[in-house]
Structure formats: structure tokens, C-alpha cells
Coordinates of C-alpha atoms in Angstrom, one line a residue:
M82 CA 125.7 98.6 66.5
A83 CA 123.8 96.2 68.7
K84 CA 125.2 95.7 72.2
K85 CA 126.7 92.4 72.9
K86 CA 125.0 90.3 75.5
R87 CA 127.0 89.6 78.6
K88 CA 127.7 86.0 79.2
A89 CA 126.1 84.7 82.4
I90 CA 128.7 84.1 85.1
H91 CA 128.4 80.7 86.8
L92 CA 130.0 80.4 90.2
T93 CA 131.1 77.3 91.9
P94 CA 129.5 76.6 95.4
E95 CA 132.8 77.7 97.0
Q96 CA 132.9 80.9 94.9
Q97 CA 129.2 81.6 95.7
L98 CA 129.9 81.1 99.4
E99 CA 132.8 83.5 99.3
A100 CA 130.7 86.1 97.3
D101 CA 127.9 85.9 99.9
Y102 CA 130.5 86.3 102.7
Q103 CA 132.0 89.4 101.1
K104 CA 128.5 90.8 100.5
A105 CA 127.7 90.4 104.2
I106 CA 130.9 92.1 105.2
R107 CA 130.1 95.0 102.9
R108 CA 126.7 95.3 104.4
M109 CA 128.2 95.2 108.0
N110 CA 130.9 97.8 107.1
G111 CA 128.4 100.0 105.3
A112 CA 126.2 100.2 108.4
D113 CA 128.5 102.8 110.1
K114 CA 128.4 105.0 107.0
M115 CA 124.6 105.3 107.0
C116 CA 123.4 108.8 107.7
Q117 CA 120.2 107.6 109.3
A118 CA 120.2 105.6 112.4
K119 CA 117.1 103.7 111.1
D120 CA 119.1 102.5 108.1
R121 CA 122.0 101.4 110.3
V122 CA 119.7 99.3 112.4
Q123 CA 118.3 97.7 109.3
S124 CA 121.8 97.1 107.8
Y125 CA 123.0 95.4 111.1
R126 CA 120.0 93.2 111.1
Q127 CA 120.4 92.2 107.5
A128 CA 124.1 91.5 108.0
M129 CA 123.3 89.4 111.0
K130 CA 120.9 87.3 109.0
M131 CA 123.5 86.9 106.2
F132 CA 126.2 85.7 108.6
Q133 CA 123.7 83.4 110.2
K134 CA 123.1 81.7 106.9
L135 CA 126.9 81.4 106.3
G136 CA 127.3 79.4 109.5
N137 CA 130.9 78.8 110.4
Y138 CA 132.3 80.0 107.1
G139 CA 135.3 82.4 107.6
E140 CA 134.7 84.8 110.5
S141 CA 130.9 84.7 110.1
E142 CA 130.2 83.8 113.7
L143 CA 132.5 86.5 115.0
Y144 CA 131.1 89.2 112.7
K145 CA 127.5 88.1 113.6
K146 CA 128.3 88.7 117.3
W147 CA 129.9 92.1 116.4
C148 CA 126.7 93.1 114.6
K149 CA 124.6 91.9 117.4
K150 CA 126.7 94.0 119.8
S151 CA 126.5 97.1 117.6
L152 CA 122.7 96.8 117.1
P153 CA 121.6 98.2 120.6
G154 CA 123.7 101.3 120.1
A155 CA 122.2 102.0 116.6
R156 CA 118.8 101.3 118.0
E157 CA 119.3 103.7 120.9
Q158 CA 120.5 106.4 118.5
Y159 CA 117.4 105.8 116.3
R160 CA 115.2 106.3 119.4
R161 CA 117.0 109.5 120.2
E162 CA 116.6 110.8 116.6
V163 CA 112.9 109.9 116.6
Y164 CA 112.3 111.5 120.0
Q165 CA 114.1 114.8 119.0
T166 CA 112.2 114.9 115.8
G167 CA 108.9 114.5 117.7
I168 CA 109.9 117.3 120.1
Q169 CA 110.8 119.6 117.3
M170 CA 107.5 118.8 115.5
K171 CA 105.6 119.5 118.7
E172 CA 107.4 122.8 119.4
H173 CA 106.8 124.1 115.8
A174 CA 103.3 122.7 115.4
K175 CA 100.7 125.3 114.4
S176 CA 97.7 123.2 113.6
A177 CA 95.8 120.1 114.7
L178 CA 97.3 118.2 111.8
D179 CA 100.8 119.2 112.9
Y180 CA 100.2 117.8 116.4
E181 CA 98.8 114.6 114.9
E182 CA 102.0 114.2 112.9
A183 CA 104.1 114.7 116.0
I184 CA 102.0 112.0 117.8
T185 CA 102.7 109.7 114.9
E186 CA 106.4 110.3 115.2
F187 CA 106.4 109.7 118.9
L188 CA 104.5 106.5 118.5
K189 CA 107.2 105.0 116.3
I190 CA 109.0 104.1 119.6
K191 CA 105.8 103.9 121.7
R192 CA 106.5 103.5 125.4
E193 CA 110.1 102.4 125.0
Y194 CA 111.9 105.7 125.5
K195 CA 111.9 108.5 128.1
D196 CA 108.5 110.3 128.6
I197 CA 106.8 109.2 125.3
P198 CA 103.3 108.7 127.0
E199 CA 103.5 112.2 128.5
Q200 CA 104.6 113.7 125.2
V201 CA 101.8 112.0 123.3
A202 CA 99.2 113.1 126.0
E203 CA 100.5 116.7 125.7
C204 CA 100.2 116.6 121.9
K205 CA 96.7 115.3 122.2
R206 CA 95.8 118.2 124.6
L207 CA 97.3 120.8 122.3
K208 CA 95.7 119.2 119.3
Q209 CA 92.2 119.5 120.9
K210 CA 93.0 123.1 121.7
A211 CA 94.1 123.7 118.1
V212 CA 90.9 122.1 116.9
R213 CA 88.8 124.5 119.1
M214 CA 90.8 127.5 117.8
E215 CA 90.3 126.4 114.2
K216 CA 86.5 126.0 114.8
N217 CA 86.5 129.4 116.4
K218 CA 88.1 130.9 113.3
E219 CA 85.4 129.2 111.1
I220 CA 82.6 130.5 113.3
I221 CA 84.1 134.0 113.2
K222 CA 84.2 133.9 109.4
K223 CA 80.6 133.0 109.3
I224 CA 79.6 135.7 111.7
L225 CA 81.6 138.2 109.7
T226 CA 79.7 137.2 106.6
L227 CA 76.4 137.9 108.4
A228 CA 77.9 141.2 109.6
V229 CA 78.2 142.5 106.0
V230 CA 74.4 142.3 105.6
A231 CA 73.6 144.2 108.8
A232 CA 74.7 147.6 109.9
A233 CA 77.8 147.4 112.0
A234 CA 76.5 149.5 114.9
G235 CA 73.1 147.7 115.0
L236 CA 74.8 144.3 114.8
I237 CA 77.0 145.0 117.8
L238 CA 74.0 145.9 119.9
Y239 CA 72.0 143.0 118.7
L240 CA 74.7 140.4 119.4
R241 CA 74.5 141.4 123.1
T242 CA 70.9 140.4 123.4
P243 CA 69.3 137.1 124.3
A244 CA 67.6 137.2 120.9
A245 CA 71.0 137.2 119.2
S246 CA 72.2 134.3 121.4
Y247 CA 69.1 132.4 120.5
Q248 CA 69.4 133.1 116.8
G249 CA 73.1 132.3 116.8
A250 CA 72.5 129.1 118.7
G251 CA 69.9 128.1 116.0
F252 CA 72.4 128.8 113.3
L253 CA 75.2 126.8 115.0
M254 CA 72.7 124.0 115.6
S255 CA 71.8 123.9 111.9
I256 CA 75.5 123.4 110.9
K257 CA 75.8 120.7 113.7
D258 CA 78.2 122.7 115.8
Y259 CA 76.3 121.4 118.9
E260 CA 79.0 122.4 121.5
R261 CA 78.8 126.1 120.6
A262 CA 75.1 126.0 120.1
S263 CA 74.6 124.7 123.6
T264 CA 76.7 127.6 125.0
F265 CA 74.7 130.1 123.0
F266 CA 71.4 128.6 124.2
A267 CA 72.6 129.0 127.8
R268 CA 72.9 132.7 127.2
S269 CA 69.4 133.1 125.7
T270 CA 66.6 133.7 128.1
G271 CA 62.8 134.2 127.7
Y272 CA 62.3 131.5 125.0
R273 CA 60.0 128.6 125.8
D274 CA 62.1 125.9 124.0
T275 CA 65.6 127.0 125.0
A276 CA 66.0 124.3 127.6
E277 CA 64.7 121.6 125.3
R278 CA 66.9 122.7 122.4
R279 CA 70.0 122.8 124.6
R280 CA 69.2 119.3 125.8
E281 CA 69.1 118.2 122.1
C282 CA 72.5 119.8 121.5
D283 CA 74.1 118.1 124.5
Y284 CA 72.4 114.8 123.5
Q285 CA 74.0 115.1 120.0
R286 CA 77.4 116.0 121.6
A287 CA 77.1 112.8 123.7
G288 CA 76.3 110.8 120.6
K289 CA 79.4 112.1 118.8
A290 CA 81.6 111.4 121.8
M291 CA 80.3 107.8 121.9
Q292 CA 81.1 107.4 118.2
S293 CA 84.7 108.5 118.8
H294 CA 84.9 106.2 121.9
D295 CA 85.2 109.1 124.3
F296 CA 82.8 107.4 126.8
D297 CA 84.0 109.6 129.7
K298 CA 82.9 112.8 128.0
A299 CA 79.7 111.2 126.8
L300 CA 78.8 110.0 130.3
V301 CA 79.4 113.4 131.8
L302 CA 77.0 115.0 129.3
L303 CA 74.4 112.4 129.6
D304 CA 74.5 112.4 133.4
T305 CA 74.6 116.1 134.1
R306 CA 73.0 117.7 131.0
V307 CA 70.7 115.4 129.3
G308 CA 68.9 113.4 132.0
D309 CA 66.0 111.1 130.7
Y310 CA 65.8 112.9 127.3
K311 CA 65.0 110.4 124.4
D312 CA 67.1 107.3 125.0
A313 CA 69.7 109.1 127.1
L314 CA 69.3 106.7 130.0
Q315 CA 70.1 103.7 127.8
K316 CA 73.1 105.5 126.3
K317 CA 74.3 106.4 129.8
A318 CA 74.2 102.7 130.8
Q319 CA 76.1 101.8 127.6
C320 CA 78.8 104.3 128.4
E321 CA 79.1 103.1 132.0
L322 CA 79.6 99.5 130.9
E323 CA 82.2 100.5 128.3
I324 CA 84.2 102.3 130.9
L325 CA 83.9 99.3 133.3
K326 CA 85.3 97.0 130.6
T327 CA 88.7 98.7 130.9
A328 CA 88.5 99.6 134.6
E329 CA 90.9 98.1 137.2
A330 CA 90.6 97.4 140.9
G331 CA 90.8 100.7 142.8
D332 CA 89.4 102.8 140.0
T333 CA 86.4 105.2 140.7
V334 CA 83.6 105.0 138.3
T335 CA 80.0 106.3 137.8
F336 CA 77.2 103.8 137.8
G337 CA 73.6 104.8 138.4
T338 CA 73.2 107.9 140.6
G339 CA 76.5 107.5 142.5
R340 CA 80.2 107.0 142.3
W341 CA 81.6 103.5 143.0
I342 CA 85.0 101.9 143.6
V343 CA 86.0 98.9 141.6
A344 CA 86.8 96.3 144.3
E345 CA 87.3 93.3 142.0
T346 CA 87.3 92.3 138.3
A347 CA 86.4 88.7 137.5
G348 CA 86.1 88.0 133.7
E349 CA 82.8 89.4 132.4
K350 CA 81.8 91.0 135.7
V351 CA 83.1 93.6 138.2
L352 CA 82.3 94.1 141.9
L353 CA 81.4 97.7 142.7
V354 CA 81.3 99.2 146.2
R355 CA 79.7 102.6 146.8
K356 CA 82.5 105.2 147.2
K357 CA 80.7 106.9 150.1
P358 CA 78.0 105.5 152.3
A359 CA 74.4 106.3 151.3
E360 CA 72.8 109.5 152.7
E361 CA 69.8 107.7 154.1
Q362 CA 69.8 106.7 157.7
V363 CA 68.8 103.0 157.7
P364 CA 69.2 100.7 160.7
Y365 CA 70.4 97.2 160.2
T366 CA 67.1 95.8 161.4
D367 CA 64.4 96.4 164.0
S368 CA 65.2 96.5 167.7
G369 CA 65.1 93.2 169.5
K370 CA 65.9 91.2 166.3
D371 CA 69.0 89.2 165.6
A372 CA 71.5 90.5 163.0
L373 CA 70.7 87.9 160.4
W374 CA 71.4 89.2 156.9
D375 CA 68.6 87.1 155.2
Q376 CA 66.0 88.5 157.7
S377 CA 67.4 92.1 158.0
G378 CA 65.5 95.3 157.2
I379 CA 68.5 96.8 155.5
R380 CA 68.6 93.9 152.9
L381 CA 64.9 94.6 152.0
W382 CA 65.7 98.3 151.7
L383 CA 68.8 97.8 149.5
N384 CA 67.0 95.4 147.1
G385 CA 63.9 97.5 147.1
Q386 CA 63.9 101.2 147.5
F387 CA 67.7 101.8 147.0
Y388 CA 67.8 99.5 143.9
Q389 CA 64.8 101.2 142.3
E390 CA 65.8 104.8 143.0
N391 CA 69.5 104.5 142.1
F392 CA 69.5 102.5 138.9
S393 CA 67.6 103.1 135.7
I394 CA 65.9 100.1 134.1
Y395 CA 68.9 99.7 131.8
E396 CA 71.4 99.7 134.6
Q397 CA 69.2 97.3 136.5
E398 CA 69.6 94.9 133.6
A399 CA 73.4 94.9 134.2
V400 CA 73.2 94.4 138.0
L401 CA 73.6 90.7 138.5
E402 CA 71.5 88.6 140.9
T403 CA 74.2 87.2 143.1
R404 CA 74.5 84.2 145.4
V405 CA 75.4 85.8 148.8
V406 CA 76.9 83.5 151.4
T407 CA 77.2 85.1 154.8
P408 CA 79.7 83.2 157.0
P409 CA 79.8 83.6 160.8
N410 CA 81.7 86.4 162.4
S411 CA 85.3 85.6 161.6
K412 CA 86.4 86.7 165.1
Y413 CA 83.6 85.6 167.4
G414 CA 81.9 82.9 165.4
T415 CA 78.4 84.5 165.7
K416 CA 76.0 83.2 163.1
S417 CA 75.0 85.8 160.4
G418 CA 72.2 84.1 158.4
V419 CA 71.6 81.7 155.6
E420 CA 72.5 82.0 151.9
T421 CA 70.5 84.5 149.9
S422 CA 70.1 85.7 146.3
D423 CA 70.5 89.5 146.1
R424 CA 71.2 92.2 143.5
V425 CA 72.4 94.7 146.2
F426 CA 74.2 93.6 149.3
L427 CA 76.6 94.6 152.0
L428 CA 80.2 93.3 152.4
S429 CA 81.0 90.6 155.0
D430 CA 83.7 91.2 157.6
K431 CA 86.1 89.0 155.6
E432 CA 85.4 90.9 152.4
A433 CA 85.9 94.3 154.1
D434 CA 89.2 93.1 155.4
S435 CA 90.2 91.9 152.0
Y436 CA 89.3 95.2 150.2
Q437 CA 90.3 97.5 153.1
K438 CA 93.0 99.4 151.2
L439 CA 91.0 99.7 148.0
L440 CA 87.9 101.1 149.8
A441 CA 89.7 103.6 152.0
V442 CA 88.2 107.1 151.3
S443 CA 90.0 110.0 153.0
D444 CA 87.0 112.3 153.4
N445 CA 84.6 109.5 154.6
Q446 CA 83.5 110.5 158.1
K447 CA 80.8 107.8 158.5
P448 CA 80.9 104.3 159.8
W449 CA 79.2 101.7 157.6
W450 CA 77.4 98.4 158.2
L451 CA 78.6 94.9 157.2
R452 CA 76.2 92.0 156.7
T453 CA 78.1 90.0 159.4
S454 CA 76.7 89.7 162.9
G455 CA 78.7 91.3 165.8
K456 CA 79.9 89.7 169.0
S457 CA 76.3 89.4 170.2
A458 CA 73.4 88.1 168.1
D459 CA 71.6 91.5 168.3
S460 CA 74.6 93.5 167.0
A461 CA 76.1 93.9 163.5
A462 CA 79.7 94.4 162.5
F463 CA 80.7 97.6 160.9
V464 CA 83.6 99.6 159.5
S465 CA 84.8 102.7 161.3
P466 CA 85.4 106.0 159.5
A467 CA 89.1 105.2 159.7
G468 CA 88.5 102.0 157.7
D469 CA 89.0 99.5 160.5
V470 CA 86.6 96.5 160.7
M471 CA 84.8 96.5 164.0
H472 CA 84.0 92.8 164.6
Y473 CA 82.3 93.3 167.9
G474 CA 79.5 95.2 166.2
Y475 CA 76.9 97.8 167.1
A476 CA 73.2 97.7 168.1
V477 CA 71.2 96.7 165.0
D478 CA 68.6 99.5 165.5
S479 CA 71.2 102.3 165.4
K480 CA 70.8 105.0 162.8
E481 CA 74.3 106.2 163.4
I482 CA 75.8 103.6 161.1
A483 CA 75.3 104.1 157.3
A484 CA 75.0 101.7 154.4
R485 CA 77.7 101.2 151.8
P486 CA 76.1 99.0 149.1
A487 CA 77.9 96.6 146.8
V488 CA 76.8 95.1 143.5
W489 CA 78.2 92.8 140.9
V490 CA 77.8 94.3 137.4
G491 CA 77.8 92.1 134.2
L492 CA 79.7 93.4 131.2
S493 CA 78.6 91.1 128.5
G494 CA 75.0 92.2 128.0
K495 CA 73.7 95.3 126.2
P496 CA 71.5 97.7 128.2

């Protein structure tokens, strides 16, 4: 027999209102019975919305407040459950994929709970370690395959020789395992192209790091291993600018041949001050001359020899030509020169005072020049090794005071 169709039930507005009211109450009461804290949070939120729509009907306002009061507790329990699940996943992880899943679990609550950033960082470190171990296992499998072909005893002796390292490096390079290949090339001696092939491996490693946005790793490889190989200098400048885009005042960064402190960020540019004074002994200007920045010998040296020797052509493109105004000595009023346009300059006494805490370096044992005149016209202000601004100055022809250059670097251009 065919089933009879049920007649549609039509409710009056009052009946519909009461039905919605009872449904909201059931949703609210059912929240406590949920096994998962996540479901309780969702039920309380849904009930709150339902009571919100009902307005002043029945006890809707009271129930809405009760749901709102219960929601933080459910949310806190949800965070605890996620956190404990993440901890368990991390403790039982055996592979890089397991650690990635633990990271995903932790990131459900991001930085809202306990030591989530530290747990995520630890998982990432363990994941990298797991990746290396998995790579090692793959390499071992390939080496064992080769071992079947060769006699066991002969192979053991062979693997200890530079020739084996060279051959192994070539094989690893062919399968694009550039990190291991670089290590193997380092062990091989007596081959004419070893150094060049190792540079190629490190160049490729840097390229991969840049693709994965690990600019710090790429910069270390390009700066210490690759040098001026191919377009490495251009890539190095790109990495430096990418790092500068996220840098904050007080950070230490690499730019050119040295390490710099970020003194100020201003939109699309940052002010860098050399972390330690330059090694060269350069007087402020010649004996008998006034300490005027625009006429000083140190200004010519900074924008000439220092600029050319410490920045590649790609880094030079990022160093901005800056309008440099040198006001009189802030304590004695001594004139310090007219306005100039420089790429490299020294700080004034006011700027040194402003950045004093940021620029403090504990192991700096050298005083360094400022572009401001001292108390007398033939002296220039400087900063002591302790970081204090010495407004009275020192003789301009002294080689006991070092230079601590400053540059504005633009972030918008591409080297």
C-alpha cells in the first residue's frame, strides 16, 4: 500500500514563536551534554543567536545572558583539549608529517593559550630533524644499492678515500641533494673542480631557501659560501632587503660586508647604523681645519672608499641618497656645516642621544665620531665606548676615534 502523505502543519505566529523558543532552550540545554568542548562552544553560540532573535519573548533575555556566561568556560575547555591533543601528538610523533599535524593542532588556538608559540617552534625544530633523518635513510638505501654491485671489503676501503667522497658528491648532486653533496665535496681533495662544484651546491641550496622564504639561511650561504658566484651578489641583496622588510628597531641585520643595527623604520625605508665602528683609522678631517661636516675628510671617505668597498652594486642601488642637515652642537651651539646630500653619513649629537639605548653594544671598546662640531671649531663631538655623547669633542685630526657609519636603505626597489 502506498504511504499516506502527511498533511503540512501550519503554525500561527504565536505557535511558531513558542516553537522557536523551545528549540533554543533545547539547544542551550543540549550544550552541556556535548562530549566535545568544540561542540559545546558552537551550541552556546547558536543558542545565543536564537534567543537574540526572540527578543523579549519568555525568558529569552535571561537565557541569552546565561549562554554568554557559560561560553568562556566552554571555550577554555576547548583550548585545554586542543592543547593536550597537540602535546600528545608531539610526544608520539615519529615523522615530519606527524610534527606537521601537531603544529596544525596547536595553531587552532594560535597564540591565545599558554606556550603555543614555543610548542610550535619546538615542533618545527623536531620536524626539520625528522626530515634530515628521513633523508639520511634514503641516502643509506641508495648507498646500499651501490654496495651490492661492489665487493664489501673493497667498498669499505673505497668509501674512506677522497675519490669516494668526490664520486658520492657527484651522485648526490645529480639527485639534487645539494646539502649532502656540499659536505661530501668538502671531504674530497686533489680535484681541480671541487671548490667550484661545492660553490654550485651552496648556490643551489641558497636558491631553495629563498623559494621557501628562509631568507636568513639563504643569506648565510650566499655571504659565507658562495661569494660573487653567478648572480649571488644580487640574490644576497634581495635576501637582505627581504629581512629588512620585517625588521624592527633594535634588530641586528647583515647588509653589505658588515652587521648593522636597525635604528629606525620609516615606511619604505630603514635607518641602519654600523653595529661596531669600522676598523680603518680615519681622522675627522685634517689638522688645522674646522669640524664642518660638509668639508670634512671623513665624509669624503665614507661616500667614496667605504661606500665602494662595503656594498656591492646591487646593495648600492638600495642605499638612498639622503638630505643631511647638521645642526649646531646642541650643548655649545658651535656651527657644524651646511646641508649636504650623502649616501653614507655619521649621526649628529642629537641623533646619537635619541638612539643611545638602541646603539649600545656591550663589547664595543672604541669611541666613534659624530658629524657635529665639538665645543671649539677645530674639534668634533663623539660617543665614548660606554655610549655617552661627548659634546665637548676631540681634536679633528685624531686617529683614536673610529667611524660608525649610518645609511638609509630603501625597501621598495629590486636590486
